[in-house]
Amino acid sequence: MLPWHLLSATSLNFFLPISRKNTSSMNFIVLLTLFSLNSLIETCVRTIPPEEVYITSTEPSTDKPGEVTNAPVTNAPVTDAPVTDAPTNPCTICMVTPPTSNPAGTDFTSVEQGTAGKCKETLVTCKRTDDLTCNKVSIQTSTGVLIDAADTKEASALLLCQNDGTYSFGTITNIGQLSCVYEECASCTSCDISKLTLPMPVAGANFLNLDSTTADGCKQTSVTCERTDSQRCGTVAVVGSNGPIMGNLASTVDGNTVTVSLTCQADGTYSSGPLNNINQLDCLYETCAVPNLCAECDINAIAPANLPTGAIFNPTDIPDGNCKLTDTSCARNDGKICAQIITTADTLIGQGSIYHYNTNTAHAYLFCGENGLYDIGDPSATVKSITSENQKFSVISYRIGVRDSVTAETFTVCTGHTTSERSSTDRKNEKKKKTTKINFSIGWSSNGRKDGERQRKVGVQRARRQNV
């Protein structure tokens, strides 16, 4: 494109041909035209874009300066300025200092409690992990004992963080290093009877103990107080004590022995009934003396055994003042009659025999002595056994032993004949048959103590005749 001054000249020559005749008028016209064209050209030049302008996909903004046409952006501007944190509350930064070590079978734990928005709280616990129970478990620090618990396996304390950044518990503040203390720990298997104060030795008496295990695995100890002589006591008792309290654990009346069981508790101490923490035992013997046992003899201790069919042993106790005597009845219960029943007693000093003829029952009396043993009328003649000799048609045989010499010979039953059924031949053979020799060094009554001597004399005479 031509510059505007060239364009103006060219246009002038085109529209207005120059005439040489009117030069002044023409010059005026030319000047006026130039001024008009110049204004027009300047206006057009403003609206023509520069040659270096390119079309893009984004239209230029036509907004006026400072005018906001879009919604404000909500995202915060990203800057490189440093971020400043909110100040930390000191009562949330406390730290627990645990024990430096734990004894075997123990543990220490600390658990922060849910305290959002509040000062920090932490539960600390000292506890045993074995089966021991302690007399005392405590949590301690350098400034004091936080807590102690008795007869238990563990102790706990809830610590509160303070504004100075240290823990407190109750009146104890500035808590630092913690420690767990376990005192006098034991289990139900650790009791030891020898650690108790035991009864002093007593002449003619004894103290016994025997350990065992209960169903739940705990120790149990059986203790016995007994007399080892022949005395009997109005009362025999086992007495226990735990210091301030004393109690009768077990007792017997008119005897010579008593036994009670002690159970080991979780704290390693014995208990019995309502009395716990037993630390002392004693045996109590009251009103003891050698007893008169003349009413306590036991015939069943020397009764014959394995009796055959048709024969019975039928003893009967008979009062004799404060004592007793016993009818040792030997009989048949099948109706048969025996020609002869000979009963012999073996005693410490000899033998005594009683004869019964043509009968199905033989009676012989034993006397209960002061020593609680049977005799046959003489206190020195303690019965060791009773026997009967075997004789044709007639023999019921017994052997009765005393408490220290019990034997068991059986009945030799009578024959199937009754007295009336015996033939004359049987009678002749019976008369010819020699009886076994019997020692009648002492008397034995079939009717009572007064007849003892008579029985002895009659027996001796009969034995002599039969042995001729």
Coordinates of C-alpha atoms in Angstrom, one line a residue:
M1 CA 0.0 0.0 0.0
L2 CA 1.3 3.5 -0.9
P3 CA 1.9 6.2 1.7
W4 CA -1.0 8.5 2.2
H5 CA 0.8 11.5 0.7
L6 CA 1.5 9.7 -2.5
L7 CA -2.1 8.5 -2.6
S8 CA -3.4 12.0 -2.2
A9 CA -1.4 13.3 -5.1
T10 CA -2.4 10.5 -7.4
S11 CA -6.0 10.9 -6.6
L12 CA -5.8 14.6 -7.2
N13 CA -4.4 14.1 -10.7
F14 CA -7.1 11.6 -11.4
F15 CA -10.1 13.6 -10.3
L16 CA -8.9 17.0 -11.2
P17 CA -7.0 17.5 -14.4
I18 CA -4.7 20.4 -14.1
S19 CA -5.4 23.5 -16.1
R20 CA -2.7 25.9 -16.7
K21 CA -5.1 28.8 -17.1
N22 CA -6.6 29.1 -13.5
T23 CA -3.6 28.3 -11.3
S24 CA -4.6 30.1 -8.1
S25 CA -8.1 28.7 -7.9
M26 CA -6.8 25.3 -8.4
N27 CA -4.2 25.6 -5.7
F28 CA -6.9 26.5 -3.2
I29 CA -9.0 23.6 -4.1
V30 CA -6.0 21.3 -3.9
L31 CA -5.3 22.4 -0.4
L32 CA -8.8 22.0 0.7
T33 CA -9.0 18.5 -0.7
L34 CA -5.8 17.5 0.9
F35 CA -7.0 18.4 4.3
S36 CA -10.2 16.5 3.8
L37 CA -8.5 13.4 2.5
N38 CA -6.0 13.5 5.3
S39 CA -8.8 13.3 7.9
L40 CA -10.4 10.4 6.0
I41 CA -7.2 8.5 5.6
E42 CA -6.4 8.8 9.3
T43 CA -9.8 7.3 10.2
C44 CA -9.3 4.4 7.9
V45 CA -5.8 3.6 9.0
R46 CA -7.1 3.2 12.6
T47 CA -9.5 0.4 11.6
I48 CA -7.0 -1.6 9.4
P49 CA -5.3 -4.3 11.5
P50 CA -1.5 -4.6 11.3
E51 CA -0.1 -7.0 8.7
E52 CA 1.6 -9.1 11.5
V53 CA -1.7 -9.9 13.3
Y54 CA -2.7 -13.6 13.3
I55 CA -6.1 -15.2 14.0
T56 CA -6.2 -17.5 17.1
S57 CA -8.8 -19.7 18.7
T58 CA -9.1 -17.4 21.7
E59 CA -10.8 -14.1 21.2
P60 CA -9.3 -11.1 22.9
S61 CA -11.2 -9.9 26.0
T62 CA -13.3 -6.9 25.4
D63 CA -14.0 -6.4 29.1
K64 CA -13.2 -3.0 30.5
P65 CA -10.3 -2.8 32.8
G66 CA -11.1 -3.7 36.4
E67 CA -14.5 -5.3 35.5
V68 CA -15.1 -8.8 36.8
T69 CA -17.2 -10.9 34.4
N70 CA -16.7 -14.5 35.9
A71 CA -17.5 -16.1 39.3
P72 CA -14.7 -15.8 41.8
V73 CA -12.3 -18.8 42.1
T74 CA -12.7 -20.6 45.4
N75 CA -9.3 -22.4 45.5
A76 CA -6.8 -20.8 47.8
P77 CA -3.8 -19.3 46.0
V78 CA -0.7 -21.4 46.3
T79 CA 2.2 -19.4 47.6
D80 CA 5.7 -20.1 48.9
A81 CA 5.0 -18.5 52.2
P82 CA 5.9 -20.7 55.3
V83 CA 3.0 -22.5 57.1
T84 CA 2.7 -21.8 60.9
D85 CA 1.3 -24.8 63.1
A86 CA -1.2 -24.2 66.0
P87 CA 0.6 -24.3 69.4
T88 CA 0.8 -27.9 71.1
N89 CA -1.0 -28.5 74.4
P90 CA 1.6 -29.8 76.9
C91 CA -1.0 -32.0 78.6
T92 CA -1.1 -34.2 75.5
I93 CA 2.6 -35.0 75.1
C94 CA 3.3 -36.9 78.4
M95 CA 5.3 -40.2 78.0
V96 CA 5.3 -43.2 80.4
T97 CA 8.7 -44.4 81.5
P98 CA 8.3 -48.2 82.2
P99 CA 10.3 -50.3 84.7
T100 CA 13.8 -51.1 83.6
S101 CA 13.1 -54.8 84.1
N102 CA 10.3 -57.2 85.2
P103 CA 10.8 -60.1 87.6
A104 CA 10.2 -63.6 86.1
G105 CA 6.5 -64.4 85.8
T106 CA 5.4 -60.7 85.7
D107 CA 4.5 -58.0 83.1
F108 CA 4.0 -54.2 82.8
T109 CA 1.6 -52.6 80.4
S110 CA 0.5 -49.0 79.6
V111 CA -2.6 -48.2 77.6
E112 CA -3.7 -44.8 76.6
Q113 CA -7.3 -44.1 77.2
G114 CA -9.7 -42.4 74.8
T115 CA -9.5 -38.8 75.8
A116 CA -10.0 -36.8 72.5
G117 CA -10.0 -33.1 73.2
K118 CA -8.9 -33.7 76.8
C119 CA -5.6 -34.1 78.5
K120 CA -3.9 -37.5 78.0
E121 CA -4.7 -40.3 80.4
T122 CA -2.8 -43.6 80.5
L123 CA -3.6 -46.8 82.5
V124 CA -0.5 -48.5 83.8
T125 CA -0.6 -52.1 85.2
C126 CA 1.8 -54.3 87.1
K127 CA 0.6 -58.0 87.1
R128 CA 1.7 -61.5 87.5
T129 CA 1.5 -63.9 84.6
D130 CA 2.1 -67.1 86.6
D131 CA -0.2 -68.8 89.2
L132 CA 1.2 -66.9 92.2
T133 CA -0.8 -64.5 94.3
C134 CA 1.0 -61.8 96.3
N135 CA 0.4 -60.4 99.7
K136 CA 0.9 -57.0 98.1
V137 CA 1.4 -55.6 94.6
S138 CA 2.4 -52.0 94.2
I139 CA 3.3 -49.4 91.5
Q140 CA 6.0 -47.0 92.7
T141 CA 8.0 -44.0 91.4
S142 CA 10.8 -42.0 92.8
T143 CA 8.4 -39.6 94.4
G144 CA 6.2 -42.2 96.2
V145 CA 3.9 -45.2 96.0
L146 CA 1.1 -44.7 93.5
I147 CA -1.0 -47.6 94.6
D148 CA -0.8 -51.0 96.3
A149 CA -3.2 -53.9 96.3
A150 CA -3.4 -56.7 98.9
D151 CA -3.9 -60.4 98.2
T152 CA -3.9 -60.1 94.5
K153 CA -2.0 -60.8 91.3
E154 CA -2.0 -57.2 89.9
A155 CA -2.3 -53.5 90.5
S156 CA -3.3 -50.6 88.2
A157 CA -3.2 -46.8 88.2
L158 CA -4.7 -44.2 85.8
L159 CA -2.1 -41.5 85.2
L160 CA -3.2 -37.9 84.1
C161 CA -1.0 -35.7 82.0
Q162 CA -0.5 -32.2 83.4
N163 CA 0.1 -28.9 81.7
D164 CA 3.8 -29.1 82.4
G165 CA 4.0 -32.3 80.3
T166 CA 4.4 -34.7 83.2
Y167 CA 2.1 -37.4 84.6
S168 CA 0.4 -37.2 88.0
F169 CA -1.7 -39.6 90.1
G170 CA -3.6 -38.3 93.1
T171 CA -1.4 -36.1 95.1
I172 CA 1.8 -37.4 93.4
T173 CA 3.1 -35.2 90.6
N174 CA 6.0 -35.1 88.2
I175 CA 5.9 -38.9 87.8
G176 CA 9.0 -40.3 86.1
Q177 CA 10.5 -43.8 86.1
L178 CA 7.9 -46.4 87.3
S179 CA 8.6 -49.7 89.1
C180 CA 6.6 -52.8 90.0
V181 CA 7.0 -54.4 93.5
Y182 CA 5.6 -57.8 94.3
E183 CA 5.7 -58.9 98.0
E184 CA 5.2 -62.4 99.5
C185 CA 4.0 -64.1 96.4
A186 CA 2.8 -67.8 96.6
S187 CA 0.5 -70.3 95.1
C188 CA -1.9 -73.0 96.3
T189 CA 0.9 -75.6 95.9
S190 CA 3.6 -73.7 97.9
C191 CA 2.3 -74.3 101.5
D192 CA 4.8 -76.0 103.8
I193 CA 3.5 -77.6 107.0
S194 CA 7.0 -77.5 108.5
K195 CA 6.9 -73.6 108.5
L196 CA 4.0 -73.6 110.9
T197 CA 4.5 -73.7 114.7
L198 CA 3.7 -77.3 115.4
P199 CA 2.6 -79.1 118.6
M200 CA 5.3 -79.7 121.3
P201 CA 6.0 -83.5 121.9
V202 CA 3.8 -85.1 124.5
A203 CA 4.6 -88.4 126.2
G204 CA 2.4 -91.2 124.9
A205 CA 1.2 -89.0 122.0
N206 CA 2.1 -88.3 118.4
F207 CA 1.6 -85.7 115.7
L208 CA 1.4 -86.9 112.1
N209 CA 1.0 -85.1 108.7
L210 CA 0.5 -86.3 105.2
D211 CA 0.5 -84.2 102.0
S212 CA -1.9 -84.9 99.1
T213 CA -3.3 -83.0 96.0
T214 CA -6.9 -81.9 95.5
A215 CA -8.8 -82.2 92.3
D216 CA -8.0 -78.6 91.3
G217 CA -4.3 -79.2 91.8
C218 CA -3.8 -77.5 95.2
K219 CA -1.9 -79.0 98.1
Q220 CA -3.9 -80.5 101.0
T221 CA -2.3 -81.7 104.2
S222 CA -3.9 -84.1 106.6
V223 CA -2.8 -83.7 110.3
T224 CA -3.5 -86.2 113.1
C225 CA -3.2 -85.9 116.8
E226 CA -3.2 -89.4 118.5
R227 CA -2.3 -91.1 121.7
T228 CA 0.2 -93.9 121.3
D229 CA -0.4 -95.4 124.7
S230 CA -3.6 -97.2 125.9
Q231 CA -5.2 -94.0 127.3
R232 CA -8.5 -92.7 126.1
C233 CA -9.4 -89.0 126.5
G234 CA -12.6 -87.2 127.2
T235 CA -11.6 -84.9 124.3
V236 CA -8.9 -85.0 121.6
A237 CA -8.7 -81.9 119.4
V238 CA -6.6 -80.2 116.7
V239 CA -6.4 -76.5 117.4
G240 CA -5.4 -73.9 114.8
S241 CA -4.4 -70.3 115.1
N242 CA -3.6 -67.4 112.8
G243 CA -2.4 -65.0 115.5
P244 CA -5.4 -63.1 116.8
I245 CA -7.9 -65.9 116.2
M246 CA -7.8 -69.5 117.5
G247 CA -10.2 -72.2 116.6
N248 CA -11.0 -75.9 117.2
L249 CA -10.4 -77.4 113.7
A250 CA -11.6 -80.9 114.7
S251 CA -12.2 -82.9 117.8
T252 CA -13.4 -86.3 119.1
V253 CA -15.0 -87.3 122.3
D254 CA -14.0 -90.3 124.4
G255 CA -11.3 -91.4 122.0
N256 CA -7.6 -91.3 121.4
T257 CA -7.2 -89.8 117.9
V258 CA -8.5 -87.0 115.6
T259 CA -7.6 -86.0 112.1
V260 CA -8.3 -82.8 110.1
S261 CA -7.4 -81.6 106.5
L262 CA -5.8 -78.3 105.8
T263 CA -6.2 -76.8 102.3
C264 CA -3.5 -74.6 100.8
Q265 CA -4.9 -71.3 99.5
A266 CA -3.7 -69.2 96.5
D267 CA -1.7 -67.0 98.9
G268 CA 0.3 -69.9 100.1
T269 CA -1.3 -70.2 103.5
Y270 CA -3.4 -73.0 105.0
S271 CA -7.0 -72.8 105.8
S272 CA -9.5 -75.1 107.5
G273 CA -13.2 -74.3 107.6
P274 CA -13.7 -70.6 108.5
L275 CA -10.1 -70.2 109.8
N276 CA -7.7 -68.8 107.2
N277 CA -4.0 -67.9 107.3
I278 CA -3.2 -70.7 109.8
N279 CA 0.3 -70.4 111.2
Q280 CA 0.2 -72.5 114.3
L281 CA -1.2 -75.9 115.2
D282 CA -1.6 -77.7 118.6
C283 CA -2.9 -81.0 119.9
L284 CA -5.3 -80.9 122.8
Y285 CA -5.8 -84.0 125.1
E286 CA -8.2 -83.6 128.0
T287 CA -9.2 -86.0 130.8
C288 CA -7.1 -89.0 129.6
A289 CA -6.8 -92.3 131.4
V290 CA -6.4 -96.0 130.8
P291 CA -10.0 -97.1 130.1
N292 CA -11.9 -100.1 131.3
L293 CA -12.7 -101.9 128.1
C294 CA -14.7 -104.7 129.6
A295 CA -17.7 -103.7 127.6
E296 CA -15.9 -103.3 124.3
C297 CA -14.8 -106.8 123.3
D298 CA -15.7 -107.7 119.8
I299 CA -16.7 -111.3 119.2
N300 CA -16.9 -110.7 115.4
A301 CA -13.1 -110.2 115.4
I302 CA -12.7 -113.9 116.4
A303 CA -15.9 -115.4 114.8
P304 CA -15.4 -118.5 112.7
A305 CA -15.7 -118.1 108.9
N306 CA -16.8 -120.2 106.0
L307 CA -19.5 -122.1 107.9
P308 CA -21.1 -125.0 106.0
T309 CA -24.7 -125.3 105.3
G310 CA -26.8 -126.2 108.3
A311 CA -24.4 -124.8 110.9
I312 CA -24.4 -121.3 112.4
F313 CA -22.4 -119.3 114.9
N314 CA -24.9 -117.3 117.0
P315 CA -23.2 -115.3 119.8
T316 CA -25.2 -113.2 122.3
D317 CA -23.9 -110.4 124.5
I318 CA -25.1 -110.5 128.1
P319 CA -24.6 -107.4 130.4
D320 CA -22.4 -108.1 133.4
G321 CA -22.5 -104.9 135.5
N322 CA -20.6 -102.3 133.5
C323 CA -19.0 -105.1 131.5
K324 CA -20.3 -107.9 129.4
L325 CA -19.9 -111.6 128.7
T326 CA -20.8 -113.3 125.5
D327 CA -22.5 -116.6 124.9
T328 CA -20.7 -118.2 121.9
S329 CA -23.5 -120.3 120.8
C330 CA -22.7 -123.0 118.2
A331 CA -25.8 -124.5 116.7
R332 CA -27.4 -126.3 113.8
N333 CA -30.3 -124.7 112.0
D334 CA -31.4 -127.8 110.0
G335 CA -33.0 -129.7 112.9
K336 CA -30.3 -132.3 113.2
I337 CA -29.2 -133.5 116.6
C338 CA -25.5 -134.2 117.3
A339 CA -24.4 -136.9 119.7
Q340 CA -21.7 -134.8 121.1
I341 CA -20.3 -131.3 120.8
I342 CA -16.9 -130.6 122.4
T343 CA -15.7 -127.1 122.4
T344 CA -12.1 -126.3 123.4
A345 CA -10.6 -122.9 124.2
D346 CA -7.0 -122.2 123.6
T347 CA -5.8 -119.4 125.9
L348 CA -2.5 -117.8 126.9
I349 CA -2.1 -120.1 129.9
G350 CA -3.6 -123.4 128.6
Q351 CA -6.8 -125.0 127.3
G352 CA -10.3 -125.4 128.5
S353 CA -13.1 -127.6 127.1
I354 CA -16.9 -127.9 127.4
Y355 CA -18.9 -131.0 126.4
H356 CA -22.4 -131.1 125.2
Y357 CA -24.3 -134.3 124.4
N358 CA -27.3 -135.2 122.2
T359 CA -28.0 -131.6 121.2
N360 CA -28.0 -129.3 118.3
T361 CA -26.7 -126.3 120.3
A362 CA -23.6 -125.8 122.5
H363 CA -23.2 -122.8 124.8
A364 CA -19.9 -121.5 126.0
Y365 CA -19.3 -118.2 127.7
L366 CA -16.5 -115.7 127.1
F367 CA -15.9 -112.9 129.5
C368 CA -14.8 -109.4 128.3
G369 CA -11.7 -108.3 130.2
E370 CA -10.6 -104.8 131.1
N371 CA -8.1 -104.9 128.3
G372 CA -10.9 -105.4 125.7
L373 CA -10.1 -109.0 125.1
Y374 CA -12.1 -112.1 125.9
D375 CA -11.1 -114.6 128.6
I376 CA -12.8 -117.8 129.9
G377 CA -13.2 -116.6 133.5
D378 CA -9.7 -115.9 134.6
P379 CA -8.3 -112.5 133.5
S380 CA -5.0 -114.1 132.7
A381 CA -6.7 -116.7 130.4
T382 CA -7.1 -114.6 127.3
V383 CA -8.7 -116.7 124.7
K384 CA -6.6 -117.3 121.6
S385 CA -9.0 -119.7 119.8
I386 CA -11.9 -122.1 120.3
T387 CA -12.0 -125.6 118.7
S388 CA -14.0 -128.7 118.9
E389 CA -12.6 -132.2 118.4
N390 CA -13.8 -134.4 115.6
Q391 CA -16.0 -137.2 116.9
K392 CA -18.3 -139.6 115.1
F393 CA -21.9 -138.5 114.7
S394 CA -21.3 -135.6 116.9
V395 CA -18.7 -133.2 115.8
I396 CA -19.3 -129.5 115.2
S397 CA -15.9 -128.0 115.1
Y398 CA -15.0 -124.4 115.8
R399 CA -11.9 -122.4 115.9
I400 CA -12.2 -118.9 117.2
G401 CA -9.1 -116.7 117.3
V402 CA -8.6 -113.6 119.5
R403 CA -7.7 -110.2 118.0
D404 CA -4.0 -111.0 117.7
S405 CA -4.5 -114.6 116.6
V406 CA -7.5 -115.1 114.4
T407 CA -8.0 -118.4 112.7
A408 CA -10.6 -120.1 110.5
E409 CA -11.4 -123.8 111.0
T410 CA -14.8 -124.6 109.8
F411 CA -17.6 -126.6 111.3
T412 CA -17.3 -130.4 110.9
V413 CA -21.0 -131.0 110.5
C414 CA -22.9 -133.7 112.3
T415 CA -23.8 -136.9 110.3
G416 CA -27.2 -137.2 108.8
H417 CA -28.4 -139.3 111.7
T418 CA -30.2 -137.9 114.7
T419 CA -29.7 -139.4 118.1
S420 CA -32.7 -141.6 117.7
E421 CA -31.6 -142.8 114.3
R422 CA -28.3 -144.2 115.4
S423 CA -28.0 -147.9 115.2
S424 CA -26.8 -150.2 117.9
T425 CA -23.6 -150.8 115.9
D426 CA -23.0 -147.0 115.9
R427 CA -23.4 -146.9 119.6
K428 CA -21.0 -149.7 120.2
N429 CA -18.4 -148.2 117.9
E430 CA -18.8 -144.8 119.6
K431 CA -18.1 -146.4 123.0
K432 CA -15.0 -148.2 121.7
K433 CA -13.6 -145.1 120.0
K434 CA -11.0 -143.3 122.0
T435 CA -11.4 -139.5 122.3
T436 CA -8.5 -137.1 121.7
K437 CA -6.8 -136.0 124.8
I438 CA -7.9 -132.6 126.0
N439 CA -5.9 -130.3 128.3
F440 CA -8.1 -129.1 131.2
S441 CA -5.5 -127.0 132.9
I442 CA -8.1 -124.3 133.4
G443 CA -11.8 -124.3 133.9
W444 CA -14.3 -122.9 131.4
S445 CA -18.0 -122.5 132.3
S446 CA -20.9 -123.1 130.0
N447 CA -23.2 -121.5 132.6
G448 CA -21.2 -118.6 133.9
R449 CA -18.2 -117.5 135.8
K450 CA -19.1 -119.4 139.0
D451 CA -19.2 -122.7 137.2
G452 CA -15.8 -122.4 135.8
E453 CA -14.0 -124.4 138.4
R454 CA -16.7 -127.1 138.4
Q455 CA -16.5 -127.4 134.7
R456 CA -12.7 -127.8 134.9
K457 CA -13.0 -130.7 137.5
V458 CA -15.7 -132.4 135.6
G459 CA -13.8 -132.1 132.4
V460 CA -10.6 -133.5 133.9
Q461 CA -12.5 -136.5 135.3
R462 CA -14.3 -137.2 132.0
A463 CA -11.0 -136.9 130.0
R464 CA -9.4 -139.4 132.3
R465 CA -12.2 -141.9 131.9
Q466 CA -12.2 -141.6 128.2
N467 CA -8.4 -142.0 128.0
V468 CA -8.3 -145.2 130.1

